[in-house]
Short mmCIF file of C-alpha atoms in Angstrom, two decimals:
data_model
loop_
_atom_site.label_atom_id
_atom_site.label_comp_id
_atom_site.label_asym_id
_atom_site.label_seq_id
_atom_site.Cartn_x
_atom_site.Cartn_y
_atom_site.Cartn_z
CA MET A 300 -2.44 -34.25 2.06
CA LYS A 301 -2.08 -35.50 -1.25
CA HIS A 302 -5.28 -36.31 -1.83
CA LEU A 303 -8.65 -35.63 0.27
CA LEU A 304 -10.38 -39.52 -0.33
CA SER A 305 -11.79 -39.32 3.36
CA ALA A 306 -13.11 -37.12 6.03
CA GLY A 307 -11.20 -39.29 8.93
CA ASP A 308 -7.98 -38.71 7.13
CA LEU A 309 -7.56 -35.68 7.95
CA SER A 310 -5.96 -34.34 11.57
CA ARG A 311 -8.06 -31.73 13.24
CA ASP A 312 -4.83 -29.35 12.74
CA ASP A 313 -5.86 -30.40 9.12
CA ALA A 314 -9.12 -29.62 9.66
CA ILE A 315 -9.12 -26.84 10.92
CA ARG A 316 -6.12 -25.21 8.61
CA VAL A 317 -9.76 -26.18 5.18
CA LEU A 318 -12.11 -23.99 7.46
CA ASP A 319 -9.54 -21.09 8.16
CA THR A 320 -8.49 -21.18 5.03
CA ALA A 321 -12.64 -20.73 3.36
CA GLU A 322 -12.85 -17.78 5.37
CA GLU A 323 -10.64 -16.17 4.05
CA LEU A 324 -11.97 -17.35 0.69
CA LEU A 325 -16.09 -16.32 1.79
CA GLY A 326 -14.81 -12.50 1.27
CA VAL A 327 -13.86 -13.65 -2.59
CA ALA A 328 -17.47 -14.45 -3.47
CA GLN A 329 -17.94 -10.78 -2.41
CA ARG A 330 -15.73 -9.01 -4.54
CA PRO A 331 -16.03 -6.69 -7.43
CA ILE A 332 -13.59 -9.16 -9.01
CA LYS A 333 -14.58 -12.32 -7.71
CA LYS A 334 -11.47 -14.25 -8.91
CA LEU A 335 -7.96 -14.95 -7.81
CA PRO A 336 -4.95 -15.85 -10.31
CA THR A 337 -3.90 -18.66 -7.67
CA LEU A 338 -4.39 -21.76 -10.08
CA ARG A 339 -3.34 -19.91 -13.43
CA GLY A 340 -2.10 -22.09 -15.83
CA ARG A 341 -3.19 -25.61 -13.79
CA THR A 342 -6.89 -27.41 -14.96
CA VAL A 343 -9.45 -29.46 -12.84
CA VAL A 344 -10.99 -31.84 -13.90
CA ASN A 345 -14.12 -33.02 -12.53
CA LEU A 346 -15.46 -36.86 -12.89
CA PHE A 347 -18.18 -37.79 -13.26
CA PHE A 348 -19.79 -40.84 -13.14
CA GLU A 349 -23.12 -40.39 -11.14
CA ASP A 350 -25.57 -38.26 -11.46
CA SER A 351 -24.74 -34.32 -9.59
CA THR A 352 -24.98 -31.10 -9.97
CA ARG A 353 -25.44 -28.55 -6.85
CA THR A 354 -21.44 -30.69 -6.45
CA ARG A 355 -20.24 -30.43 -9.72
CA ILE A 356 -20.87 -27.08 -9.93
CA SER A 357 -19.86 -26.46 -7.39
CA PHE A 358 -16.81 -27.53 -8.26
CA GLU A 359 -17.13 -26.31 -11.12
CA ALA A 360 -17.12 -22.45 -9.75
CA ALA A 361 -14.37 -22.89 -6.92
CA ALA A 362 -12.02 -23.66 -9.67
CA LYS A 363 -12.31 -21.49 -11.71
CA ARG A 364 -12.55 -18.95 -9.07
CA LEU A 365 -9.19 -19.64 -8.50
CA SER A 366 -8.46 -19.46 -12.44
CA ALA A 367 -8.16 -23.05 -12.93
CA ASP A 368 -8.78 -24.40 -16.21
CA VAL A 369 -12.20 -26.65 -16.24
CA ILE A 370 -12.94 -29.71 -17.51
CA ASN A 371 -16.03 -31.35 -17.23
CA PHE A 372 -16.04 -35.13 -17.67
CA SER A 373 -19.70 -36.67 -17.35
CA ALA A 374 -20.43 -40.02 -18.13
CA LYS A 375 -23.29 -39.60 -20.05
CA GLY A 376 -23.08 -39.16 -23.50
CA SER A 377 -19.27 -39.80 -22.78
CA SER A 378 -17.03 -42.83 -23.61
CA ALA A 379 -18.24 -44.55 -19.83
CA SER A 380 -21.07 -45.44 -21.78
CA LYS A 381 -19.69 -46.98 -24.74
CA GLY A 382 -18.06 -49.11 -22.02
CA GLU A 383 -14.31 -47.71 -21.00
CA GLY A 384 -13.77 -47.73 -17.45
CA LEU A 385 -12.09 -45.49 -14.54
CA LYS A 386 -8.36 -47.01 -15.28
CA ASP A 387 -8.60 -45.31 -19.68
CA THR A 388 -10.28 -42.91 -18.32
CA ALA A 389 -7.77 -41.68 -15.45
CA LEU A 390 -5.39 -42.39 -17.92
CA THR A 391 -6.52 -40.30 -20.53
CA LEU A 392 -6.99 -37.43 -18.14
CA GLN A 393 -3.18 -37.88 -17.15
CA ALA A 394 -2.10 -37.31 -20.42
CA MET A 395 -4.37 -34.57 -20.48
CA GLY A 396 -2.40 -32.86 -17.28
CA ALA A 397 -4.78 -33.08 -14.37
CA ASP A 398 -3.26 -31.55 -12.05
CA ALA A 399 -6.26 -32.26 -9.71
CA VAL A 400 -9.56 -35.27 -10.59
CA VAL A 401 -12.99 -34.42 -8.90
CA VAL A 402 -14.25 -38.02 -9.11
CA ARG A 403 -17.49 -39.25 -8.45
CA HIS A 404 -18.22 -42.82 -8.41
CA HIS A 405 -21.01 -44.40 -7.93
CA HIS A 406 -18.83 -47.24 -6.55
CA SER A 407 -17.91 -46.56 -3.47
CA GLY A 408 -13.37 -46.12 -3.42
CA ALA A 409 -13.53 -46.01 -6.66
CA PRO A 410 -11.25 -43.12 -5.64
CA HIS A 411 -8.59 -44.61 -3.03
CA ARG A 412 -8.03 -46.56 -5.98
CA LEU A 413 -7.44 -43.54 -8.31
CA ALA A 414 -5.10 -42.36 -6.00
CA HIS A 415 -3.58 -45.28 -4.89
CA ALA A 416 -2.94 -47.03 -8.41
CA GLN A 417 -0.20 -44.98 -9.81
CA TRP A 418 -2.54 -43.62 -13.13
CA THR A 419 -2.21 -40.01 -12.12
CA ASN A 420 -0.09 -37.72 -11.37
CA GLY A 421 -2.89 -35.07 -9.59
CA ALA A 422 -3.84 -34.86 -6.36
CA VAL A 423 -7.93 -36.59 -6.20
CA ILE A 424 -10.93 -35.36 -4.78
CA ASN A 425 -13.25 -37.22 -3.17
CA ALA A 426 -16.97 -36.13 -4.77
CA GLY A 427 -18.67 -38.97 -3.27
CA ASP A 428 -18.73 -42.25 -4.60
CA GLY A 429 -20.97 -44.53 -3.85
CA THR A 430 -22.40 -45.21 -0.34
CA HIS A 431 -18.60 -44.30 1.45
CA GLU A 432 -17.67 -40.49 1.71
CA HIS A 433 -18.28 -37.28 0.90
CA PRO A 434 -15.28 -35.31 2.40
CA THR A 435 -15.96 -32.20 1.30
CA GLN A 436 -19.76 -31.91 2.17
CA ALA A 437 -18.69 -32.96 5.39
CA LEU A 438 -16.14 -29.56 5.49
CA LEU A 439 -18.44 -27.16 3.85
CA ASP A 440 -21.23 -28.42 6.96
CA ALA A 441 -19.23 -28.30 9.38
CA PHE A 442 -17.78 -24.74 7.99
CA THR A 443 -21.47 -23.85 8.69
CA MET A 444 -22.16 -25.09 11.83
CA ARG A 445 -18.54 -22.76 13.52
CA ARG A 446 -20.11 -19.49 11.70
CA HIS A 447 -22.64 -20.12 13.38
CA LEU A 448 -22.46 -21.92 16.31
CA VAL A 449 -19.19 -20.44 17.62
CA GLY A 450 -18.96 -17.97 15.32
CA LEU A 451 -22.09 -15.71 15.42
CA PRO A 452 -23.23 -16.12 19.05
CA GLY A 453 -26.68 -14.36 18.51
CA GLY A 454 -27.20 -17.29 15.96
CA PRO A 455 -28.61 -17.05 12.83
CA GLY A 456 -28.08 -13.11 11.74
CA GLY A 457 -26.15 -12.94 14.91
CA GLY A 458 -24.07 -10.03 15.42
CA ALA A 459 -19.80 -10.89 16.30
CA GLY A 460 -18.02 -11.44 13.69
CA PRO A 461 -17.27 -14.97 11.94
CA ARG A 462 -13.68 -13.89 12.92
CA ALA A 463 -14.10 -15.16 15.80
CA ALA A 464 -14.19 -18.37 14.90
CA GLU A 465 -10.73 -19.19 13.21
CA GLY A 466 -8.50 -21.56 14.45
CA THR A 467 -11.66 -22.81 16.66
CA ASP A 468 -13.08 -26.37 16.69
CA LEU A 469 -16.23 -27.48 17.00
CA ALA A 470 -16.00 -28.69 20.88
CA ASP A 471 -18.84 -30.00 23.13
CA LYS A 472 -21.88 -28.89 20.13
CA HIS A 473 -24.22 -32.05 19.69
CA VAL A 474 -25.21 -32.56 15.70
CA THR A 475 -28.18 -34.64 15.30
CA ILE A 476 -27.90 -35.84 12.21
CA VAL A 477 -31.64 -37.97 10.46
CA GLY A 478 -32.71 -40.52 8.23
CA ASP A 479 -31.73 -42.75 5.96
CA VAL A 480 -27.71 -43.22 7.61
CA LEU A 481 -27.84 -46.05 5.45
CA HIS A 482 -27.43 -45.16 1.85
CA SER A 483 -25.72 -41.63 3.05
CA ARG A 484 -22.38 -40.54 2.53
CA VAL A 485 -22.24 -37.67 3.86
CA ALA A 486 -23.65 -39.13 7.36
CA ARG A 487 -20.08 -40.69 7.73
CA SER A 488 -17.98 -37.63 6.41
CA ASN A 489 -19.42 -36.31 8.84
CA ALA A 490 -20.03 -38.41 12.10
CA LEU A 491 -16.08 -38.84 11.33
CA LEU A 492 -14.78 -35.57 10.53
CA LEU A 493 -17.42 -33.97 13.34
CA HIS A 494 -16.04 -36.39 15.65
CA THR A 495 -12.53 -35.13 14.90
CA LEU A 496 -13.58 -31.82 15.81
CA GLY A 497 -14.86 -32.97 19.32
CA ALA A 498 -18.53 -32.72 18.52
CA HIS A 499 -20.68 -35.55 19.66
CA VAL A 500 -22.89 -36.85 17.27
CA THR A 501 -26.33 -38.39 17.12
CA LEU A 502 -27.66 -40.58 14.24
CA VAL A 503 -31.43 -41.09 14.37
CA ALA A 504 -32.61 -43.09 12.50
CA PRO A 505 -35.50 -46.68 11.74
CA PRO A 506 -33.64 -49.37 12.54
CA THR A 507 -33.90 -50.46 8.66
CA LEU A 508 -31.74 -47.52 7.48
CA LEU A 509 -28.69 -47.85 10.53
CA PRO A 510 -26.04 -49.59 8.12
CA VAL A 511 -23.83 -52.48 9.51
CA GLY A 512 -20.53 -51.86 11.68
CA VAL A 513 -22.41 -48.52 13.09
CA GLU A 514 -21.92 -48.83 16.99
CA SER A 515 -17.49 -48.96 15.64
CA TRP A 516 -18.49 -44.98 14.38
CA PRO A 517 -17.83 -42.79 16.68
CA VAL A 518 -21.07 -41.23 17.30
CA GLU A 519 -23.79 -42.26 18.93
CA THR A 520 -27.44 -43.78 18.09
CA SER A 521 -30.79 -43.66 18.19
CA TYR A 522 -34.47 -44.46 17.47
CA ASP A 523 -36.31 -41.17 18.93
CA LEU A 524 -35.98 -37.95 17.09
CA ASP A 525 -38.12 -37.21 19.92
CA ALA A 526 -35.89 -37.84 21.94
CA SER A 527 -33.11 -36.26 20.96
CA LEU A 528 -33.81 -32.62 19.82
CA GLU A 529 -33.50 -30.33 22.63
CA LYS A 530 -30.12 -31.02 22.93
CA ALA A 531 -28.70 -30.33 19.95
CA ASP A 532 -27.05 -26.97 18.62
CA ALA A 533 -27.59 -28.21 15.26
CA VAL A 534 -29.97 -30.62 12.89
CA MET A 535 -29.05 -32.28 10.03
CA MET A 536 -31.21 -33.72 7.68
CA LEU A 537 -30.36 -36.44 5.35
CA ARG A 538 -32.52 -37.21 1.90
CA VAL A 539 -34.18 -39.92 1.33
CA GLN A 540 -32.47 -41.71 -1.42
CA ARG A 541 -36.25 -43.21 -3.25
CA GLU A 542 -32.69 -43.68 -6.46
CA ARG A 543 -30.53 -46.60 -3.97
CA MET A 544 -32.92 -48.23 -2.76
CA ASN A 545 -34.51 -51.61 -3.51
CA ALA A 546 -36.35 -52.97 -1.22
CA SER A 547 -38.80 -51.70 1.88
CA TYR A 548 -36.85 -50.01 3.93
CA PHE A 549 -40.99 -48.53 6.13
CA PRO A 550 -43.54 -49.13 5.80
CA SER A 551 -44.80 -45.62 3.43
CA ALA A 552 -43.31 -42.14 3.11
CA ARG A 553 -45.87 -40.85 5.68
CA GLU A 554 -44.90 -43.43 8.73
CA TYR A 555 -41.61 -42.06 7.68
CA SER A 556 -42.49 -37.88 7.00
CA ARG A 557 -44.00 -38.49 10.95
CA ARG A 558 -41.54 -39.97 12.93
CA TYR A 559 -38.42 -38.81 10.72
CA GLY A 560 -39.08 -35.83 9.14
CA LEU A 561 -38.48 -31.67 10.79
CA ASP A 562 -42.08 -30.16 10.56
CA VAL A 563 -42.39 -26.87 12.87
CA ALA A 564 -43.54 -29.10 15.78
CA ARG A 565 -40.33 -30.43 16.22
CA MET A 566 -38.12 -27.16 15.44
CA ASN A 567 -39.52 -24.85 18.20
CA ARG A 568 -38.01 -27.79 20.63
CA LEU A 569 -34.98 -27.05 19.17
CA PRO A 570 -32.76 -24.48 21.21
CA GLU A 571 -32.98 -21.12 20.30
CA HIS A 572 -29.27 -20.89 18.75
CA ALA A 573 -29.74 -23.97 16.77
CA ILE A 574 -29.56 -24.77 12.86
CA VAL A 575 -31.28 -26.27 10.44
CA MET A 576 -29.30 -27.48 7.87
CA HIS A 577 -29.63 -30.15 4.75
CA PRO A 578 -27.44 -31.38 1.86
CA GLY A 579 -29.81 -31.24 -0.96
CA PRO A 580 -31.71 -31.58 -3.24
CA MET A 581 -34.60 -31.93 -0.40
CA ASN A 582 -37.60 -33.91 -0.62
CA ARG A 583 -39.96 -31.38 0.54
CA GLY A 584 -42.74 -32.87 3.08
CA MET A 585 -40.55 -36.18 2.72
CA GLU A 586 -37.69 -35.67 5.52
CA ILE A 587 -38.63 -31.58 5.66
CA ASN A 588 -41.02 -29.58 6.12
CA ALA A 589 -41.01 -27.09 3.69
CA ASP A 590 -41.61 -24.63 6.05
CA VAL A 591 -38.79 -24.97 8.04
CA ALA A 592 -36.80 -25.49 4.81
CA ASP A 593 -37.89 -21.90 4.47
CA SER A 594 -37.52 -20.87 8.05
CA PRO A 595 -35.41 -18.98 9.60
CA ARG A 596 -32.64 -21.67 11.45
CA SER A 597 -32.57 -22.64 8.40
CA VAL A 598 -29.52 -22.78 7.26
CA ILE A 599 -29.84 -24.38 4.04
CA VAL A 600 -28.69 -22.91 1.79
CA GLU A 601 -26.02 -20.71 3.21
CA GLN A 602 -24.82 -24.35 3.26
CA VAL A 603 -24.51 -23.88 -0.68
CA THR A 604 -22.60 -21.24 -0.80
CA ASN A 605 -19.76 -21.90 1.69
CA GLY A 606 -19.64 -25.20 -0.64
CA VAL A 607 -17.87 -23.24 -2.59
CA ALA A 608 -15.70 -21.62 -0.44
CA VAL A 609 -14.74 -24.19 0.70
CA ARG A 610 -13.68 -26.09 -1.99
CA MET A 611 -11.43 -23.46 -2.52
CA ALA A 612 -9.98 -24.50 -0.04
CA VAL A 613 -9.54 -27.91 -0.64
CA LEU A 614 -8.73 -26.75 -4.21
CA TYR A 615 -6.18 -24.25 -3.07
CA LEU A 616 -4.55 -26.68 -0.31
CA LEU A 617 -4.00 -29.87 -2.34
CA VAL A 618 -2.31 -28.05 -5.51
CA GLY A 619 -1.91 -24.63 -5.03
CA GLY A 620 1.90 -24.81 -4.54
CA ALA A 621 4.36 -26.74 -4.77
CA THR A 622 3.28 -30.67 -6.43
CA GLU A 623 6.13 -33.35 -6.75
CA GLY A 624 6.91 -34.94 -11.05
CA ASN A 625 4.11 -31.58 -12.31
CA ASP A 626 5.97 -29.06 -12.75
CA ALA A 627 8.11 -29.80 -14.80
CA MET B 89 16.68 2.56 25.97
CA ALA B 90 17.56 0.00 22.93
CA PRO B 91 17.34 -2.89 23.98
CA SER B 92 19.77 -5.76 24.15
CA SER B 93 18.97 -8.61 21.02
CA PRO B 94 17.00 -10.75 21.48
CA ALA B 95 18.13 -13.46 19.22
CA ALA B 96 21.34 -14.61 21.34
CA GLY B 97 23.43 -17.09 19.52
CA VAL B 98 24.14 -15.82 15.92
CA PRO B 99 26.69 -14.34 15.38
CA ALA B 100 26.53 -10.25 14.89
CA SER B 101 23.46 -9.25 15.47
CA ARG B 102 23.08 -5.25 15.65
CA VAL B 103 20.33 -3.11 16.23
CA VAL B 104 19.91 -0.64 13.65
CA LEU B 105 16.27 1.26 15.16
CA ASP B 106 14.84 0.67 18.34
CA ASP B 107 11.45 1.69 19.26
CA ALA B 108 11.57 5.01 19.78
CA GLU B 109 13.33 5.15 16.55
CA ILE B 110 10.84 3.45 15.01
CA ALA B 111 7.95 5.33 16.38
CA ARG B 112 9.59 8.54 15.48
CA ALA B 113 9.94 7.31 12.29
CA LEU B 114 6.06 6.33 11.98
CA THR B 115 5.36 9.76 12.80
CA ARG B 116 7.12 11.25 10.39
CA ILE B 117 5.40 9.05 7.93
CA THR B 118 3.04 10.17 9.11
CA HIS B 119 2.79 13.68 8.28
CA GLU B 120 4.40 13.61 5.38
CA ILE B 121 1.93 10.91 4.11
CA LEU B 122 -1.38 14.15 5.03
CA GLU B 123 1.39 16.32 3.49
CA ARG B 124 1.50 14.04 0.17
CA ASN B 125 -1.89 13.97 0.24
CA HIS B 126 -3.33 18.08 1.76
CA GLY B 127 -4.52 15.64 4.11
CA SER B 128 -6.57 12.49 4.85
CA ASP B 129 -10.11 12.48 3.55
CA ASP B 130 -9.11 10.52 0.46
CA VAL B 131 -6.55 8.08 1.84
CA VAL B 132 -7.08 4.27 2.49
CA LEU B 133 -4.86 2.64 4.55
CA LEU B 134 -4.13 -1.35 4.24
CA GLY B 135 -1.47 -3.14 5.11
CA ILE B 136 0.65 -6.12 3.93
CA PRO B 137 0.22 -8.75 6.80
CA THR B 138 1.72 -9.43 8.62
CA ARG B 139 3.71 -7.22 9.87
CA GLY B 140 2.73 -4.75 8.17
CA VAL B 141 -0.16 -4.32 9.42
CA PRO B 142 0.02 -3.03 13.36
CA LEU B 143 2.46 -0.66 11.14
CA ALA B 144 -0.76 1.21 9.15
CA ARG B 145 -2.53 0.21 12.62
CA ARG B 146 0.31 2.46 14.23
CA ILE B 147 0.24 5.01 11.56
CA ALA B 148 -3.96 5.49 11.33
CA SER B 149 -3.57 6.18 15.13
CA ARG B 150 -1.03 8.98 14.90
CA MET B 151 -3.08 10.53 11.67
CA SER B 152 -6.30 10.29 14.20
CA GLU B 153 -4.04 12.26 16.35
CA VAL B 154 -3.08 14.70 13.96
CA GLU B 155 -6.53 14.97 11.98
CA GLY B 156 -9.02 14.55 14.52
CA ARG B 157 -11.36 11.69 13.18
CA SER B 158 -11.17 7.97 13.67
CA ILE B 159 -8.78 6.67 11.47
CA THR B 160 -9.01 2.92 10.36
CA ALA B 161 -6.55 0.08 8.29
CA GLY B 162 -7.09 -2.24 7.10
CA SER B 163 -5.71 -5.20 5.69
CA LEU B 164 -4.63 -6.50 2.85
CA ASP B 165 -3.61 -10.55 2.39
CA VAL B 166 -1.61 -10.84 -1.25
CA THR B 167 -0.75 -15.31 -0.92
CA MET B 168 -3.11 -15.77 -3.35
CA TYR B 169 -1.15 -12.84 -5.66
CA ARG B 170 2.88 -14.46 -5.05
CA ASP B 171 4.16 -15.93 -7.52
CA ASP B 172 6.57 -17.38 -5.63
CA LEU B 173 3.62 -19.93 -4.90
CA ARG B 174 4.12 -22.84 -6.40
CA ARG B 175 8.10 -22.84 -5.22
CA GLY B 176 7.41 -24.17 -2.34
CA PRO B 177 4.81 -25.29 0.47
CA ILE B 178 1.28 -24.48 0.64
CA ARG B 179 1.31 -20.94 2.91
CA SER B 180 -1.86 -20.73 5.08
CA LEU B 181 -3.72 -16.86 4.26
CA GLU B 182 -3.36 -13.49 6.65
CA HIS B 183 -6.23 -11.74 7.24
CA THR B 184 -7.80 -9.46 4.03
CA ASP B 185 -10.37 -6.71 5.75
CA VAL B 186 -11.04 -3.57 2.71
CA PRO B 187 -12.86 -2.19 4.93
CA ASP B 188 -13.39 1.44 2.40
CA ASP B 189 -14.17 1.40 -0.97
CA VAL B 190 -11.10 2.22 -2.51
CA ASP B 191 -12.37 3.26 -6.01
CA GLY B 192 -11.33 6.79 -6.86
CA ARG B 193 -9.05 6.81 -3.72
CA THR B 194 -5.92 7.43 -2.49
CA VAL B 195 -4.31 4.21 -1.27
CA VAL B 196 -1.01 3.97 1.25
CA LEU B 197 0.04 0.11 0.81
CA VAL B 198 2.52 -0.64 4.09
CA ASP B 199 4.77 -3.26 4.55
CA ASP B 200 7.73 -3.91 7.06
CA VAL B 201 10.73 -4.52 4.39
CA LEU B 202 10.78 -3.97 1.33
CA MET B 203 13.19 -5.53 -0.66
CA SER B 204 12.58 -7.27 -4.34
CA GLY B 205 9.49 -5.47 -4.56
CA ARG B 206 8.29 -8.88 -5.30
CA THR B 207 5.69 -8.62 -2.43
CA ILE B 208 4.28 -5.04 -3.66
CA ARG B 209 4.00 -6.31 -7.15
CA ALA B 210 1.46 -8.25 -5.26
CA ALA B 211 -0.08 -6.45 -3.62
CA LEU B 212 -0.53 -4.04 -6.99
CA ASP B 213 -2.43 -7.04 -8.37
CA ALA B 214 -5.29 -7.92 -4.87
CA LEU B 215 -6.32 -4.25 -5.45
CA ALA B 216 -6.63 -3.95 -8.72
CA ASP B 217 -9.22 -7.12 -8.04
CA TYR B 218 -10.46 -4.68 -5.43
CA GLY B 219 -11.49 -0.92 -7.46
CA ARG B 220 -9.44 1.22 -9.25
CA PRO B 221 -7.83 4.15 -6.76
CA GLN B 222 -6.34 7.44 -7.59
CA ALA B 223 -3.53 6.34 -6.95
CA VAL B 224 -1.16 4.05 -5.10
CA GLN B 225 1.84 4.83 -2.45
CA LEU B 226 3.93 2.65 -0.04
CA ALA B 227 5.11 3.12 3.02
CA VAL B 228 7.43 1.26 4.48
CA LEU B 229 9.55 0.84 7.84
CA VAL B 230 13.72 -0.60 6.17
CA ASP B 231 14.39 -0.36 2.62
CA ARG B 232 16.87 -2.99 2.06
CA GLY B 233 17.39 -2.35 -1.58
CA HIS B 234 17.74 -5.23 -3.97
CA ARG B 235 15.34 -4.61 -6.36
CA GLU B 236 13.64 -7.19 -8.62
CA LEU B 237 10.43 -5.17 -9.88
CA PRO B 238 10.73 -1.75 -10.74
CA ILE B 239 9.23 -0.65 -7.69
CA ARG B 240 10.34 2.61 -4.94
CA ALA B 241 8.19 3.57 -2.11
CA ASP B 242 6.98 6.53 -1.34
CA PHE B 243 8.12 6.87 2.12
CA VAL B 244 10.96 4.80 4.49
CA GLY B 245 11.07 5.05 7.93
CA LYS B 246 14.94 3.71 6.70
CA ASN B 247 17.44 3.55 3.87
CA LEU B 248 19.32 0.08 5.32
CA PRO B 249 21.55 -0.58 2.85
CA THR B 250 22.28 -4.64 3.13
CA SER B 251 24.32 -7.86 2.07
CA LEU B 252 21.85 -10.02 0.48
CA SER B 253 23.61 -12.87 2.96
CA GLU B 254 22.90 -10.44 5.62
CA LYS B 255 18.60 -10.70 7.50
CA VAL B 256 17.20 -7.65 7.95
CA LYS B 257 14.59 -8.64 11.52
CA VAL B 258 11.85 -6.44 12.59
CA ARG B 259 9.61 -6.96 15.83
CA LEU B 260 7.11 -5.41 16.38
CA ALA B 261 5.25 -5.72 20.00
CA GLU B 262 1.38 -5.90 18.15
CA SER B 263 2.22 -9.52 16.32
CA ASP B 264 5.82 -11.27 18.20
CA ASP B 265 5.73 -10.17 22.08
CA GLU B 266 8.97 -8.73 22.07
CA SER B 267 10.08 -4.72 22.51
CA ASP B 268 9.97 -2.81 18.79
CA THR B 269 13.31 -3.51 17.31
CA VAL B 270 14.83 -3.53 14.13
CA THR B 271 18.12 -6.20 13.76
CA ILE B 272 20.71 -7.01 11.68
CA GLN B 273 21.50 -10.40 10.91
CA GLY B 274 24.30 -12.43 9.70
CA ASP B 275 27.28 -10.11 9.05
CA ALA B 276 29.41 -11.48 6.23
#
């Protein structure tokens, strides 16, 4: 694994290795000194052409816990707003000696271009490109699901150790992903990764918010949320991405919320062990009800904690060992 | 009593410790640890993965018998602290489980073979991130020499002078599904 561009590039063994590594690294947050010396002297650049707070600080925390030097580059107030393109930015970062480039871009495929155009020697990690993919989000979601659905048989707060989950996948778990699939890179990455890990994915959305070609994805689709609640082990609510909506995809926010929002009544129809997830940031009252978001079933805050461990695992696996040409 | 070496086809492989000898060495090390520390009250046993962990557990169970209370051993993975990470492909992480607060206690690190001392150097760095022990001691099943750092063991199962062209192979029932042996291979 040289780059992490798509969740679909990960084999089952690759994915389980990331999850198992993250499982060990999760313990670092509980120690008196929350730092490992592993990436000392390595440089990680956060290259963000699109606004993001949580993903950027998650990557920043992950890199810093591994002792890497972190350079944050955000498009606002930088040379990108003066018209510099991806290529020149990348060449600049290469000249500074970036070992890993974490890139978020509003155009789908930008990380792919960056990785394959030989502009930089560093490992490229896709932190969200357009409406395409967000593989580390999918990994942290799978990690959270595995801890709860495989490692902790009692459900959230159950007693058994999460180590029981190590080395396992998500075989035969049912995951329902609800909402704006069309604009969601989270949904696409999750669909690919969860399929690799053996889970059954159902995408639930109004017809206008399902992408063209979804029938070629390894998933089932449905227009009816209520029909897919009873068998779900995990329900993932997607954010309604108003900033990407330049047309009317549904009649009104209230109607969307009535048909596709997760409220307490719907949550109560889920199996006892099922967990509620959301990649954040949430529109409370839109796709998810505030009482659901704050309920004990919700693992939304835990997803954030797990995100740091998973990103540490990805950084370690990509740049922790010998890399060609970068050690001279 | 000693099982024949499992490594068929490797030239000049000889068993230097069999299962009974390993058991006796661990029993002796257990008593030495207790004697040195005046009991087990402040002792924290930490095995270094992979084979240090079952060895630490065996010492813990012997210690429990002698002391008449339940003593458990933890494990301390040193992978992220190694000085040779950048020289090879990525290593998978092993499990770390430090059961007690190590502040002010005496930590006894347990490993199978002591050679360069680099693993122990990494373990000392890792330990410092968990707290500030009163003292750190080292127990090893085999000390084969060739130190590259100023590190020595406090408790040694067997001193085994070797040449660098030889390999010392430790096999334990828990980790290898074979009976316990220490063999030397590749006699030059």
